[in-house]
Amino acid sequence: MKTKRIYSTLAAVLLAMCLKMWAVEVSVTAGGLSGAVTDKTITDLRVKGEIDVRDLSFIAEELPSLKTLDLSSASVKAYSEGEAYFAGQTKFEANALPEYCFLGKKYETVVLPSALECIGTGAFAGCRSLKQVVFPAALSEIGDYSFNSCDALVDVVIPASVKEIGTGAFSRCAGLKSADMRALTAECVFEADIFSNCAALEKAVLSENMSSVPAGMFACCHSLSAVELKGNASLESIGEEAFVSTALTSFDFASFTGLKVIGRWAFAGVRFEEVVLPESVRSVGEGAFFYNEALKGITLNENLTEISDFVLAGCSELTGNVKVSYSVNTIGRYAFSDTNMTSIYIGSLKYAGDRAFENNTALGEISIEAKEAPELGEDVFYGMDQPNVRLNVVAEGVSSYKAAEQWKEFNIVGDLSTLENVITSCDIKAYFTGKVLNVVSSETIEMVNVHEPGGVLLIASRPDAMSAAIDMSQMSGNLYIVTIKSSNQLKTVKLLRK
């Protein structure tokens, strides 16, 4: 009996200890939490009533064993009595968590105040055990690096109320697998590097209201293979390094009809097999598709004026023919280096930068319509067997190319035709009748683009038929660059309207 009583006593003590370490719920007024919580070894705390920075400081500094923090029924009041908290701050706004307030704590679950509007810079940074955060419907701002290096976070769902997400807000969260931002409105402002270096991130759902994917948003998210973003006219730009070194294998550029800018290194190191840029794109930044080693084909639109430095460098699977539109005046440094193109057609080029075509050892034919040999940087064709590469130029341009350094090393042939009143291929015919441009094909005509000789787009037509009659009566010129795309052909020529 004595032994039984001892065991009963021990069980009671252990139960009391467990209950003591279990959930504690307190109701307080601002500044009163330290008096309401006497046991500083608790692991679970729920706070009701009003709190301010003094209470937040007590939680952060005096409760080292805390795992679960529920502030859903607490409201944060302003405080500015001159005392310094959290890295010397002295003024604290209502409905806001101060900067760095819970930096590096061991919390596992946090439920934020229902009226909370702002999470300050670095508020939960380095909370490596944090598995779950419940955001309130009132939240409008998530500060810079607020959840940086929260390695145990697995899923993040951002509520529609949020109007600003700061730089690096969820960066370097090693265990994060999914991020859902579909509810965000067009008013939301996104800063740079929000999810950068989240190595385990596999899927991101973006808001269809986004006008821009910010710089570095998913940079070095090496597992990111799925980005859900419905194609629309809202998206205007993709920032530099936005998707660099991710596991993406496709991106439906053509569905974003309002896309104008693709930033520097935006898709460097991804594995797209094909890229088709919409006509709306005006700028593709340096290295945008750098070392995309799966890329087999790219359609450059008719509105680009420059092929930027390194833009397709290292795309070793890029084979076959590449067409550079008439609007392009400049090809940048290393733009096509280490590709395996077999031929390239270039319109009205003025300059090609250093080593632009370096190590294009598969390139057997270059066709270029510029009558004057474009200026070149250093070693533009380095590594190529130029005497065995056919350079097709217009007859009147032969002397210019034969006299120009680097160009003269090619096998120059002056049989490229650039001016025709009627063009005919096996399936496409185009000609003028008065002020009407007629296009006829044995296949469905998908596109007819008409440019000025200088590259300005005048007409973009999508006939979706086997013939088209395009009214040119509002056009004052007589010479036009016409690009026609049918189901299986792409033809670009100059036409003279008599």
Short mmCIF file of C-alpha atoms in Angstrom, two decimals:
data_model
loop_
_atom_site.label_atom_id
_atom_site.label_comp_id
_atom_site.label_asym_id
_atom_site.label_seq_id
_atom_site.Cartn_x
_atom_site.Cartn_y
_atom_site.Cartn_z
CA MET A 1 0.00 0.00 0.00
CA LYS A 2 2.84 2.32 0.84
CA THR A 3 4.40 1.75 -2.61
CA LYS A 4 1.07 2.44 -4.28
CA ARG A 5 0.72 5.73 -2.39
CA ILE A 6 4.23 6.77 -3.51
CA TYR A 7 3.41 6.07 -7.15
CA SER A 8 0.15 7.98 -6.82
CA THR A 9 1.97 10.95 -5.36
CA LEU A 10 4.59 10.91 -8.13
CA ALA A 11 1.88 10.71 -10.79
CA ALA A 12 0.10 13.68 -9.27
CA VAL A 13 3.33 15.70 -9.19
CA LEU A 14 4.12 14.84 -12.81
CA LEU A 15 0.60 15.74 -13.91
CA ALA A 16 0.83 19.03 -12.09
CA MET A 17 4.15 19.75 -13.77
CA CYS A 18 2.70 18.92 -17.20
CA LEU A 19 -0.32 21.11 -16.62
CA LYS A 20 1.97 23.85 -15.42
CA MET A 21 3.94 23.61 -18.66
CA TRP A 22 0.79 23.38 -20.77
CA ALA A 23 -1.51 26.15 -21.97
CA VAL A 24 -1.70 29.33 -19.94
CA GLU A 25 -4.42 31.84 -20.76
CA VAL A 26 -4.39 35.37 -19.38
CA SER A 27 -6.45 38.51 -19.80
CA VAL A 28 -4.46 41.71 -19.41
CA THR A 29 -4.35 45.45 -19.96
CA ALA A 30 -1.43 47.07 -21.77
CA GLY A 31 1.80 46.67 -19.83
CA GLY A 32 0.38 44.13 -17.39
CA LEU A 33 1.49 40.79 -18.84
CA SER A 34 4.56 40.40 -16.63
CA GLY A 35 2.32 40.49 -13.56
CA ALA A 36 -0.18 38.05 -14.99
CA VAL A 37 2.35 35.35 -15.97
CA THR A 38 4.33 34.16 -12.97
CA ASP A 39 5.71 30.90 -14.39
CA LYS A 40 8.37 31.68 -16.94
CA THR A 41 8.82 28.05 -18.01
CA ILE A 42 5.46 27.80 -19.80
CA THR A 43 5.42 26.45 -23.36
CA ASP A 44 1.96 27.60 -24.47
CA LEU A 45 0.55 31.09 -23.98
CA ARG A 46 -2.74 32.64 -25.02
CA VAL A 47 -3.24 36.33 -24.37
CA LYS A 48 -6.53 38.25 -24.32
CA GLY A 49 -7.10 41.97 -23.92
CA GLU A 50 -4.73 44.83 -24.67
CA ILE A 51 -0.95 44.64 -24.96
CA ASP A 52 1.85 46.97 -26.01
CA VAL A 53 5.59 46.78 -26.59
CA ARG A 54 6.29 46.16 -22.90
CA ASP A 55 4.30 42.95 -23.05
CA LEU A 56 5.87 41.90 -26.34
CA SER A 57 9.29 42.46 -24.78
CA PHE A 58 8.31 40.32 -21.79
CA ILE A 59 7.24 37.48 -24.09
CA ALA A 60 10.44 37.70 -26.11
CA GLU A 61 12.88 38.06 -23.22
CA GLU A 62 11.33 36.30 -20.25
CA LEU A 63 9.62 33.20 -21.69
CA PRO A 64 12.48 31.15 -23.20
CA SER A 65 10.53 27.84 -23.35
CA LEU A 66 7.56 29.18 -25.27
CA LYS A 67 6.52 27.06 -28.28
CA THR A 68 2.99 28.24 -29.00
CA LEU A 69 1.95 31.88 -28.90
CA ASP A 70 -1.70 32.81 -29.50
CA LEU A 71 -2.35 36.55 -29.69
CA SER A 72 -5.55 36.29 -31.74
CA SER A 73 -7.66 37.83 -28.96
CA ALA A 74 -5.14 40.53 -28.09
CA SER A 75 -4.91 44.01 -29.58
CA VAL A 76 -1.60 45.85 -29.83
CA LYS A 77 -1.69 49.43 -28.54
CA ALA A 78 0.64 52.29 -29.38
CA TYR A 79 3.41 53.13 -26.93
CA SER A 80 5.87 56.06 -26.90
CA GLU A 81 6.97 56.73 -23.33
CA GLY A 82 10.63 57.06 -24.27
CA GLU A 83 11.78 53.64 -23.13
CA ALA A 84 13.87 51.74 -25.69
CA TYR A 85 12.98 48.22 -26.79
CA PHE A 86 14.12 45.92 -29.60
CA ALA A 87 17.35 47.43 -30.91
CA GLY A 88 16.77 50.90 -29.46
CA GLN A 89 13.31 51.68 -30.82
CA THR A 90 11.29 54.18 -28.78
CA LYS A 91 8.05 54.74 -30.73
CA PHE A 92 5.65 51.90 -31.39
CA GLU A 93 2.49 52.10 -33.45
CA ALA A 94 -0.82 50.43 -32.73
CA ASN A 95 -1.67 47.17 -34.52
CA ALA A 96 1.95 46.57 -35.47
CA LEU A 97 4.67 44.16 -34.38
CA PRO A 98 7.95 46.04 -33.82
CA GLU A 99 11.07 45.36 -35.85
CA TYR A 100 13.05 42.30 -34.71
CA CYS A 101 10.66 41.69 -31.79
CA PHE A 102 10.84 37.87 -31.91
CA LEU A 103 14.15 37.52 -33.73
CA GLY A 104 15.61 34.02 -33.41
CA LYS A 105 13.00 32.66 -30.96
CA LYS A 106 12.09 28.96 -30.79
CA TYR A 107 8.37 29.30 -31.35
CA GLU A 108 6.63 26.58 -33.35
CA THR A 109 3.15 28.08 -33.78
CA VAL A 110 2.13 31.74 -33.78
CA VAL A 111 -1.40 33.09 -34.12
CA LEU A 112 -1.23 36.83 -34.76
CA PRO A 113 -3.64 39.44 -33.33
CA SER A 114 -6.88 39.61 -35.34
CA ALA A 115 -6.53 43.39 -35.84
CA LEU A 116 -2.79 43.34 -36.64
CA GLU A 117 -1.93 45.44 -39.69
CA CYS A 118 1.86 45.39 -39.87
CA ILE A 119 4.63 42.89 -39.21
CA GLY A 120 7.88 44.81 -38.75
CA THR A 121 11.25 44.20 -40.34
CA GLY A 122 12.83 40.96 -39.16
CA ALA A 123 10.04 40.34 -36.62
CA PHE A 124 10.35 36.53 -36.85
CA ALA A 125 13.65 36.26 -38.71
CA GLY A 126 15.72 33.27 -37.66
CA CYS A 127 12.81 31.50 -35.91
CA ARG A 128 14.04 28.20 -37.29
CA SER A 129 11.47 26.06 -35.43
CA LEU A 130 8.45 28.08 -36.61
CA LYS A 131 6.09 25.67 -38.40
CA GLN A 132 2.87 27.66 -38.61
CA VAL A 133 1.85 31.30 -38.73
CA VAL A 134 -1.80 32.32 -38.81
CA PHE A 135 -2.16 35.68 -40.57
CA PRO A 136 -5.14 37.88 -39.67
CA ALA A 137 -7.60 39.24 -42.24
CA ALA A 138 -6.59 42.80 -41.31
CA LEU A 139 -2.90 42.39 -42.20
CA SER A 140 -1.70 44.95 -44.76
CA GLU A 141 2.11 44.89 -44.54
CA ILE A 142 4.69 42.12 -44.19
CA GLY A 143 8.01 43.82 -43.53
CA ASP A 144 11.50 43.25 -44.91
CA TYR A 145 13.01 39.88 -43.94
CA SER A 146 10.17 39.38 -41.44
CA PHE A 147 10.26 35.57 -41.83
CA ASN A 148 13.76 35.17 -43.20
CA SER A 149 15.36 31.79 -42.33
CA CYS A 150 12.22 30.29 -40.78
CA ASP A 151 13.39 26.84 -41.82
CA ALA A 152 10.45 24.80 -40.44
CA LEU A 153 7.78 26.73 -42.36
CA VAL A 154 6.25 24.47 -45.01
CA ASP A 155 3.31 26.42 -46.44
CA VAL A 156 2.58 30.12 -46.71
CA VAL A 157 -0.83 31.53 -47.65
CA ILE A 158 -0.95 35.31 -47.85
CA PRO A 159 -4.37 36.94 -47.27
CA ALA A 160 -6.06 39.33 -49.71
CA SER A 161 -5.71 42.24 -47.27
CA VAL A 162 -1.92 42.47 -47.72
CA LYS A 163 -0.87 45.56 -49.67
CA GLU A 164 2.92 45.33 -49.30
CA ILE A 165 5.42 42.48 -49.00
CA GLY A 166 8.91 43.62 -48.13
CA THR A 167 12.34 42.66 -49.41
CA GLY A 168 13.31 39.10 -48.60
CA ALA A 169 10.19 38.62 -46.45
CA PHE A 170 10.28 34.80 -46.74
CA SER A 171 13.80 34.37 -48.08
CA ARG A 172 16.03 31.45 -47.08
CA CYS A 173 13.19 29.42 -45.56
CA ALA A 174 14.90 26.07 -46.13
CA GLY A 175 11.82 23.87 -45.62
CA LEU A 176 9.21 25.97 -47.42
CA LYS A 177 7.45 23.93 -50.13
CA SER A 178 4.53 26.07 -51.30
CA ALA A 179 3.57 29.74 -51.43
CA ASP A 180 0.05 30.90 -52.26
CA MET A 181 -0.53 34.55 -53.22
CA ARG A 182 -3.58 34.08 -55.45
CA ALA A 183 -5.81 36.27 -53.25
CA LEU A 184 -3.69 39.41 -53.54
CA THR A 185 -5.15 42.42 -55.34
CA ALA A 186 -3.62 44.77 -57.90
CA GLU A 187 -2.80 47.27 -55.13
CA CYS A 188 -0.23 44.97 -53.52
CA VAL A 189 3.37 46.18 -53.81
CA PHE A 190 6.07 43.51 -54.03
CA GLU A 191 9.67 44.25 -53.12
CA ALA A 192 12.69 42.21 -54.24
CA ASP A 193 13.85 38.70 -53.27
CA ILE A 194 10.65 37.77 -51.39
CA PHE A 195 11.17 33.99 -51.66
CA SER A 196 14.78 33.93 -52.79
CA ASN A 197 16.95 30.98 -51.77
CA CYS A 198 14.03 28.84 -50.57
CA ALA A 199 15.74 25.70 -51.81
CA ALA A 200 12.81 23.31 -51.17
CA LEU A 201 10.07 25.52 -52.66
CA GLU A 202 8.23 23.45 -55.27
CA LYS A 203 5.12 25.42 -56.15
CA ALA A 204 4.07 29.06 -56.17
CA VAL A 205 0.61 30.40 -56.99
CA LEU A 206 0.72 34.06 -58.01
CA SER A 207 -2.08 36.58 -58.19
CA GLU A 208 -3.56 37.16 -61.64
CA ASN A 209 -3.67 40.85 -60.67
CA MET A 210 0.12 41.20 -60.58
CA SER A 211 1.56 43.77 -62.97
CA SER A 212 5.13 42.78 -62.20
CA VAL A 213 7.06 39.80 -60.88
CA PRO A 214 9.66 41.59 -58.74
CA ALA A 215 13.40 41.20 -59.00
CA GLY A 216 14.75 38.02 -57.45
CA MET A 217 11.33 36.87 -56.26
CA PHE A 218 12.19 33.18 -56.66
CA ALA A 219 15.93 33.44 -57.29
CA CYS A 220 17.80 30.22 -56.52
CA CYS A 221 14.64 28.31 -55.54
CA HIS A 222 16.25 25.22 -57.01
CA SER A 223 13.20 22.95 -56.58
CA LEU A 224 10.63 25.36 -58.02
CA SER A 225 9.05 23.50 -60.93
CA ALA A 226 5.50 24.89 -60.94
CA VAL A 227 4.42 28.52 -61.09
CA GLU A 228 0.70 29.08 -61.43
CA LEU A 229 0.00 32.43 -63.05
CA LYS A 230 -2.89 32.79 -65.42
CA GLY A 231 -2.03 34.49 -68.69
CA ASN A 232 -3.53 37.96 -69.06
CA ALA A 233 -2.75 41.52 -70.02
CA SER A 234 -2.03 42.62 -66.43
CA LEU A 235 1.54 41.35 -66.24
CA GLU A 236 3.87 43.97 -67.74
CA SER A 237 7.30 43.04 -66.44
CA ILE A 238 9.36 40.20 -65.04
CA GLY A 239 12.15 41.54 -62.87
CA GLU A 240 15.82 40.74 -62.99
CA GLU A 241 16.78 37.32 -61.61
CA ALA A 242 13.09 36.64 -60.85
CA PHE A 243 13.37 32.93 -61.69
CA VAL A 244 17.12 32.44 -61.98
CA SER A 245 18.33 28.90 -61.17
CA THR A 246 14.87 27.44 -60.65
CA ALA A 247 13.64 24.05 -61.94
CA LEU A 248 11.08 25.55 -64.34
CA THR A 249 10.72 23.70 -67.65
CA SER A 250 8.10 25.94 -69.28
CA PHE A 251 6.54 29.39 -69.12
CA ASP A 252 3.69 30.45 -71.38
CA PHE A 253 5.06 33.84 -72.43
CA ALA A 254 2.68 34.15 -75.37
CA SER A 255 -0.35 34.23 -73.09
CA PHE A 256 0.83 37.44 -71.39
CA THR A 257 -0.27 39.89 -74.04
CA GLY A 258 0.74 42.96 -72.04
CA LEU A 259 4.25 41.78 -71.14
CA LYS A 260 6.80 44.45 -72.10
CA VAL A 261 9.99 43.76 -70.15
CA ILE A 262 11.92 40.62 -69.22
CA GLY A 263 14.68 41.63 -66.82
CA ARG A 264 18.36 40.77 -66.64
CA TRP A 265 19.09 37.09 -65.88
CA ALA A 266 15.36 36.57 -65.24
CA PHE A 267 15.34 32.95 -66.46
CA ALA A 268 19.05 32.15 -66.45
CA GLY A 269 19.75 28.50 -65.76
CA VAL A 270 16.17 27.23 -66.22
CA ARG A 271 15.28 24.41 -68.63
CA PHE A 272 12.73 25.68 -71.14
CA GLU A 273 12.52 23.75 -74.40
CA GLU A 274 10.85 26.58 -76.30
CA VAL A 275 10.30 30.30 -75.86
CA VAL A 276 7.77 32.28 -77.87
CA LEU A 277 7.78 35.95 -76.97
CA PRO A 278 4.54 37.91 -77.42
CA GLU A 279 4.55 40.93 -79.74
CA SER A 280 4.18 43.23 -76.72
CA VAL A 281 7.74 42.55 -75.44
CA ARG A 282 10.04 45.52 -76.01
CA SER A 283 13.06 44.57 -73.94
CA VAL A 284 14.80 41.32 -73.00
CA GLY A 285 17.57 41.96 -70.50
CA GLU A 286 21.15 40.78 -70.29
CA GLY A 287 21.47 37.03 -69.80
CA ALA A 288 17.70 36.54 -69.61
CA PHE A 289 17.94 32.94 -70.89
CA PHE A 290 21.62 32.39 -70.12
CA TYR A 291 22.66 28.71 -70.09
CA ASN A 292 19.16 27.40 -70.65
CA GLU A 293 20.65 24.10 -71.74
CA ALA A 294 17.32 22.54 -72.80
CA LEU A 295 16.26 25.38 -75.12
CA LYS A 296 15.69 24.09 -78.65
CA GLY A 297 13.83 26.99 -80.21
CA ILE A 298 13.11 30.66 -79.63
CA THR A 299 10.80 33.07 -81.45
CA LEU A 300 12.01 36.64 -81.09
CA ASN A 301 9.22 39.10 -81.74
CA GLU A 302 9.13 41.93 -84.24
CA ASN A 303 9.48 44.77 -81.72
CA LEU A 304 12.89 44.13 -80.18
CA THR A 305 15.58 46.64 -81.07
CA GLU A 306 18.40 44.84 -79.26
CA ILE A 307 19.54 41.32 -78.49
CA SER A 308 21.18 41.92 -75.12
CA ASP A 309 24.53 40.69 -73.81
CA PHE A 310 24.62 36.97 -72.91
CA VAL A 311 20.89 36.60 -73.58
CA LEU A 312 21.19 33.13 -75.16
CA ALA A 313 24.78 32.29 -74.27
CA GLY A 314 25.34 28.65 -73.43
CA CYS A 315 22.00 27.44 -74.85
CA SER A 316 23.71 24.39 -76.28
CA GLU A 317 20.52 22.69 -77.49
CA LEU A 318 19.53 25.72 -79.59
CA THR A 319 19.82 24.24 -83.07
CA GLY A 320 18.36 24.83 -86.52
CA ASN A 321 17.51 28.30 -87.79
CA VAL A 322 17.19 31.46 -85.71
CA LYS A 323 15.65 34.62 -87.12
CA VAL A 324 16.59 38.06 -85.85
CA SER A 325 13.91 40.58 -86.84
CA TYR A 326 14.39 43.76 -88.87
CA SER A 327 13.80 45.92 -85.83
CA VAL A 328 17.01 44.69 -84.15
CA ASN A 329 19.92 47.09 -84.53
CA THR A 330 22.31 45.63 -81.97
CA ILE A 331 23.41 42.15 -80.94
CA GLY A 332 25.19 42.30 -77.59
CA ARG A 333 28.35 40.70 -76.23
CA TYR A 334 28.29 36.89 -76.12
CA ALA A 335 24.59 37.00 -77.08
CA PHE A 336 24.69 33.71 -79.01
CA SER A 337 27.95 32.25 -77.72
CA ASP A 338 28.19 28.45 -77.36
CA THR A 339 24.92 27.66 -79.15
CA ASN A 340 24.52 25.09 -81.91
CA MET A 341 22.55 27.06 -84.49
CA THR A 342 23.00 25.83 -88.02
CA SER A 343 21.82 29.05 -89.66
CA ILE A 344 20.75 32.54 -88.69
CA TYR A 345 18.82 35.20 -90.61
CA ILE A 346 19.53 38.80 -89.62
CA GLY A 347 17.66 41.84 -90.87
CA SER A 348 18.83 45.43 -90.41
CA LEU A 349 21.80 45.05 -88.06
CA LYS A 350 24.18 47.89 -87.21
CA TYR A 351 26.44 46.41 -84.53
CA ALA A 352 27.41 43.05 -83.01
CA GLY A 353 29.34 43.03 -79.73
CA ASP A 354 32.41 41.16 -78.49
CA ARG A 355 32.29 37.40 -79.15
CA ALA A 356 28.58 37.57 -79.95
CA PHE A 357 28.82 34.27 -81.89
CA GLU A 358 31.73 32.69 -80.05
CA ASN A 359 32.10 28.91 -80.54
CA ASN A 360 29.12 28.58 -82.88
CA THR A 361 30.85 25.65 -84.52
CA ALA A 362 27.63 24.24 -86.04
CA LEU A 363 26.77 27.48 -87.79
CA GLY A 364 27.04 26.91 -91.55
CA GLU A 365 25.12 29.85 -92.95
CA ILE A 366 24.50 33.48 -92.09
CA SER A 367 22.08 35.62 -94.08
CA ILE A 368 22.13 39.34 -93.45
CA GLU A 369 20.24 42.06 -95.30
CA ALA A 370 22.23 45.11 -94.20
CA LYS A 371 23.94 46.54 -97.29
CA GLU A 372 26.79 47.98 -95.27
CA ALA A 373 28.78 45.58 -93.14
CA PRO A 374 27.73 46.17 -89.50
CA GLU A 375 30.38 47.33 -87.06
CA LEU A 376 31.81 44.59 -84.88
CA GLY A 377 33.34 44.31 -81.43
CA GLU A 378 36.32 42.10 -80.69
CA ASP A 379 36.48 38.45 -81.85
CA VAL A 380 32.77 38.33 -82.70
CA PHE A 381 33.11 34.96 -84.48
CA TYR A 382 35.81 33.48 -82.26
CA GLY A 383 36.11 29.70 -82.59
CA MET A 384 34.22 29.49 -85.87
CA ASP A 385 35.66 28.07 -89.10
CA GLN A 386 34.71 31.19 -91.02
CA PRO A 387 35.99 30.21 -94.51
CA ASN A 388 33.56 27.28 -94.43
CA VAL A 389 30.59 29.39 -93.33
CA ARG A 390 28.44 30.82 -96.12
CA LEU A 391 27.62 34.51 -95.68
CA ASN A 392 24.63 35.51 -97.80
CA VAL A 393 24.42 39.23 -98.48
CA VAL A 394 22.74 41.44 -101.06
CA ALA A 395 24.69 41.87 -104.31
CA GLU A 396 25.34 45.56 -103.74
CA GLY A 397 26.78 44.82 -100.31
CA VAL A 398 29.45 42.31 -101.31
CA SER A 399 32.24 44.86 -101.57
CA SER A 400 31.46 46.28 -98.12
CA TYR A 401 31.68 42.87 -96.45
CA LYS A 402 34.80 41.83 -98.34
CA ALA A 403 36.53 44.98 -97.14
CA ALA A 404 35.44 44.73 -93.51
CA GLU A 405 37.57 43.09 -90.83
CA GLN A 406 36.17 39.82 -89.49
CA TRP A 407 33.38 39.77 -92.11
CA LYS A 408 35.83 39.24 -94.93
CA GLU A 409 36.88 35.87 -93.48
CA PHE A 410 33.57 34.27 -94.49
CA ASN A 411 32.63 32.65 -97.78
CA ILE A 412 30.71 35.68 -99.04
CA VAL A 413 27.94 35.12 -101.57
CA GLY A 414 26.00 38.07 -102.99
CA ASP A 415 22.74 36.37 -103.96
CA LEU A 416 20.45 37.44 -101.12
CA SER A 417 17.31 39.10 -102.47
CA THR A 418 15.81 41.86 -100.38
CA LEU A 419 13.47 43.72 -102.70
CA GLU A 420 10.57 42.11 -104.51
CA ASN A 421 7.25 43.38 -105.84
CA VAL A 422 5.76 39.90 -105.54
CA ILE A 423 7.02 37.14 -103.27
CA THR A 424 6.22 33.52 -103.79
CA SER A 425 7.26 30.44 -101.86
CA CYS A 426 5.88 26.98 -102.33
CA ASP A 427 2.92 27.87 -100.13
CA ILE A 428 2.83 31.66 -99.67
CA LYS A 429 2.23 34.51 -102.11
CA ALA A 430 2.17 38.23 -101.26
CA TYR A 431 1.64 41.21 -103.57
CA PHE A 432 0.15 44.69 -103.75
CA THR A 433 -3.00 45.64 -105.64
CA GLY A 434 -3.11 49.38 -105.38
CA LYS A 435 -3.07 50.14 -101.66
CA VAL A 436 -4.06 46.66 -100.58
CA LEU A 437 -1.53 44.04 -99.51
CA ASN A 438 -2.76 40.60 -100.57
CA VAL A 439 -1.49 37.43 -98.92
CA VAL A 440 -2.47 33.98 -100.15
CA SER A 441 -1.36 30.61 -98.79
CA SER A 442 -2.19 26.94 -99.12
CA GLU A 443 -2.05 26.84 -95.30
CA THR A 444 -3.77 28.90 -92.61
CA ILE A 445 -2.11 32.31 -92.31
CA GLU A 446 -1.50 32.91 -88.62
CA MET A 447 0.29 36.25 -88.74
CA VAL A 448 1.09 39.14 -91.08
CA ASN A 449 3.31 41.88 -89.62
CA VAL A 450 4.21 44.97 -91.63
CA HIS A 451 7.17 47.14 -90.59
CA GLU A 452 8.83 50.27 -91.88
CA PRO A 453 12.38 49.60 -93.16
CA GLY A 454 13.66 51.11 -89.91
CA GLY A 455 11.86 48.48 -87.86
CA VAL A 456 8.73 50.32 -86.63
CA LEU A 457 5.72 48.00 -86.55
CA LEU A 458 2.86 49.43 -88.63
CA ILE A 459 0.36 46.57 -88.80
CA ALA A 460 -0.02 43.34 -86.84
CA SER A 461 -2.70 41.17 -88.41
CA ARG A 462 -3.91 37.72 -87.35
CA PRO A 463 -6.00 36.54 -90.35
CA ASP A 464 -6.51 32.92 -89.24
CA ALA A 465 -7.51 32.20 -92.83
CA MET A 466 -5.88 31.08 -96.08
CA SER A 467 -5.98 34.58 -97.57
CA ALA A 468 -5.88 38.15 -96.34
CA ALA A 469 -6.41 41.60 -97.85
CA ILE A 470 -4.76 44.27 -95.71
CA ASP A 471 -5.67 47.92 -96.23
CA MET A 472 -2.50 50.02 -96.53
CA SER A 473 -4.21 53.24 -97.58
CA GLN A 474 -3.21 55.04 -94.36
CA MET A 475 0.46 54.25 -94.91
CA SER A 476 2.50 56.91 -96.72
CA GLY A 477 5.59 54.89 -97.63
CA ASN A 478 6.24 52.56 -100.54
CA LEU A 479 8.77 50.11 -99.09
CA TYR A 480 7.74 47.69 -96.34
CA ILE A 481 9.14 44.74 -94.42
CA VAL A 482 6.51 42.00 -94.39
CA THR A 483 6.66 38.93 -92.14
CA ILE A 484 4.17 36.15 -92.85
CA LYS A 485 3.67 33.09 -90.68
CA SER A 486 1.58 30.16 -91.81
CA SER A 487 1.02 26.84 -90.08
CA ASN A 488 4.45 25.53 -91.07
CA GLN A 489 6.38 28.45 -92.58
CA LEU A 490 7.82 31.81 -91.63
CA LYS A 491 8.72 34.21 -94.45
CA THR A 492 10.13 37.74 -94.18
CA VAL A 493 10.76 39.95 -97.22
CA LYS A 494 10.72 43.53 -98.45
CA LEU A 495 7.87 44.55 -100.73
CA LEU A 496 7.64 47.64 -102.89
CA ARG A 497 4.24 49.21 -103.39
CA LYS A 498 4.26 50.91 -106.79
#
